[in-house]
């Protein structure tokens, strides 16, 4: 289950690396904060425990490790106390600052890295990103933490997956690495032709490149998320915002945003998930009305 604490991201304020089209231009998140409080976050997690078979909560955003109190430590501690595994999905830019308050409650740290060196990784995420990534890996490895990695690609950078696989294999020799998620551009949310020009290339080339590195990182599950055409649906995903709003990625890349299903705090989680599946199976039906809140993340 994905719990969205906020949809802000500190990477958007970083300086571009030389030759970069702009920091995280591949991003499809909409920028709106989730307004919540500690008691609400605990209630949301309690309902996930009571009304689902989920064993892990992925804490995500935007980036959940932001320089303001989005109740991340409260949420992680409560989820861990209820027996959930916890996955902190972060770019890691502020991880060292908040690590002392997080470390006892995080099962898995999922870090973003898009290339095997600073020239490539910084092109995607801003000057200095790769150095911070390397420092985070060293910190987490030294503390015996479990890691995972996620990578975005272009038609150029995908050719460097073997080198990035070598980097990840080296980390896996030092600590447990659970998975590596490799993605193409996702043309939804804030899509535009410029992004498609930068990140768009043949899905077949992407899939072949990922398949070529699968066996080079033994013990690490490698997942591929290729770009889809408008009529080729993504896998179903549900997202819970920390204020209790439930949204669903119903699969259409043509959709400008996720369907807002309602609030689990008033309607419960299970009925909303059932509603999401019904909408996916009957795509011509209108989605539930947005109850006047800011758009949910896509």
mmCIF file of N, CA and C in Angstrom, residues 2 10 22-23 25 64-65 74 87 147 150 155 161 169 172 186 188 206-207 218 235 239 241 290:
data_model
loop_
_atom_site.group_PDB
_atom_site.id
_atom_site.type_symbol
_atom_site.label_atom_id
_atom_site.label_comp_id
_atom_site.label_asym_id
_atom_site.label_seq_id
_atom_site.Cartn_x
_atom_site.Cartn_y
_atom_site.Cartn_z
ATOM 1 N N UNK A 2 0.566 2.202 -0.857
ATOM 2 C CA UNK A 2 1.340 3.437 -0.940
ATOM 3 C C UNK A 2 0.659 4.536 -0.123
ATOM 4 N N UNK A 10 11.884 18.279 -2.743
ATOM 5 C CA UNK A 10 12.962 19.251 -2.612
ATOM 6 C C UNK A 10 13.893 19.267 -3.819
ATOM 7 N N UNK A 22 16.721 20.196 -17.097
ATOM 8 C CA UNK A 22 16.021 20.670 -15.902
ATOM 9 C C UNK A 22 15.819 19.519 -14.940
ATOM 10 N N UNK A 23 15.863 19.812 -13.661
ATOM 11 C CA UNK A 23 15.839 18.768 -12.645
ATOM 12 C C UNK A 23 14.530 17.979 -12.693
ATOM 13 N N UNK A 25 12.771 16.417 -14.947
ATOM 14 C CA UNK A 25 11.766 16.747 -15.948
ATOM 15 C C UNK A 25 10.842 15.564 -16.246
ATOM 16 N N UNK A 64 8.972 12.095 0.684
ATOM 17 C CA UNK A 64 8.467 12.186 2.056
ATOM 18 C C UNK A 64 9.451 12.818 3.031
ATOM 19 N N UNK A 65 10.730 12.886 2.649
ATOM 20 C CA UNK A 65 11.731 13.463 3.552
ATOM 21 C C UNK A 65 11.917 14.929 3.178
ATOM 22 N N UNK A 74 6.175 10.055 12.963
ATOM 23 C CA UNK A 74 4.978 9.509 13.615
ATOM 24 C C UNK A 74 4.407 8.361 12.796
ATOM 25 N N UNK A 87 8.657 0.896 3.768
ATOM 26 C CA UNK A 87 9.564 1.232 2.672
ATOM 27 C C UNK A 87 9.576 2.752 2.545
ATOM 28 N N UNK A 147 18.391 -2.067 1.303
ATOM 29 C CA UNK A 147 18.231 -1.046 0.287
ATOM 30 C C UNK A 147 17.459 -1.559 -0.927
ATOM 31 N N UNK A 150 15.694 2.802 -7.557
ATOM 32 C CA UNK A 150 14.824 3.046 -8.697
ATOM 33 C C UNK A 150 15.526 3.999 -9.659
ATOM 34 N N UNK A 155 16.804 7.439 -23.869
ATOM 35 C CA UNK A 155 17.377 6.587 -24.894
ATOM 36 C C UNK A 155 18.888 6.531 -24.836
ATOM 37 N N UNK A 161 23.005 1.127 -18.459
ATOM 38 C CA UNK A 161 22.495 0.223 -17.428
ATOM 39 C C UNK A 161 23.521 -0.821 -16.995
ATOM 40 N N UNK A 169 25.471 -4.021 -8.016
ATOM 41 C CA UNK A 169 26.045 -5.305 -7.602
ATOM 42 C C UNK A 169 27.083 -5.099 -6.503
ATOM 43 N N UNK A 172 25.222 -4.533 -3.327
ATOM 44 C CA UNK A 172 24.618 -5.799 -2.870
ATOM 45 C C UNK A 172 25.646 -6.720 -2.228
ATOM 46 N N UNK A 186 6.738 8.329 -18.067
ATOM 47 C CA UNK A 186 5.325 8.018 -17.900
ATOM 48 C C UNK A 186 4.502 9.220 -18.368
ATOM 49 N N UNK A 188 1.831 10.977 -18.325
ATOM 50 C CA UNK A 188 0.560 11.377 -17.730
ATOM 51 C C UNK A 188 0.812 12.548 -16.793
ATOM 52 N N UNK A 206 13.905 -0.340 -24.539
ATOM 53 C CA UNK A 206 13.981 -0.307 -23.073
ATOM 54 C C UNK A 206 13.926 -1.718 -22.495
ATOM 55 N N UNK A 207 12.944 -2.486 -22.905
ATOM 56 C CA UNK A 207 12.774 -3.834 -22.363
ATOM 57 C C UNK A 207 14.001 -4.701 -22.642
ATOM 58 N N UNK A 218 22.767 -10.718 -9.329
ATOM 59 C CA UNK A 218 22.165 -11.891 -8.692
ATOM 60 C C UNK A 218 21.627 -11.580 -7.304
ATOM 61 N N UNK A 235 -0.499 -1.152 -14.760
ATOM 62 C CA UNK A 235 -1.063 -1.982 -13.686
ATOM 63 C C UNK A 235 -1.857 -1.125 -12.703
ATOM 64 N N UNK A 239 -3.612 4.584 -4.120
ATOM 65 C CA UNK A 239 -2.781 5.468 -3.309
ATOM 66 C C UNK A 239 -3.633 6.027 -2.177
ATOM 67 N N UNK A 241 -3.679 9.014 0.596
ATOM 68 C CA UNK A 241 -3.075 10.245 1.074
ATOM 69 C C UNK A 241 -3.192 10.289 2.593
ATOM 70 N N UNK A 290 -14.737 14.777 -7.590
ATOM 71 C CA UNK A 290 -13.687 15.273 -6.714
ATOM 72 C C UNK A 290 -14.331 16.187 -5.684
#
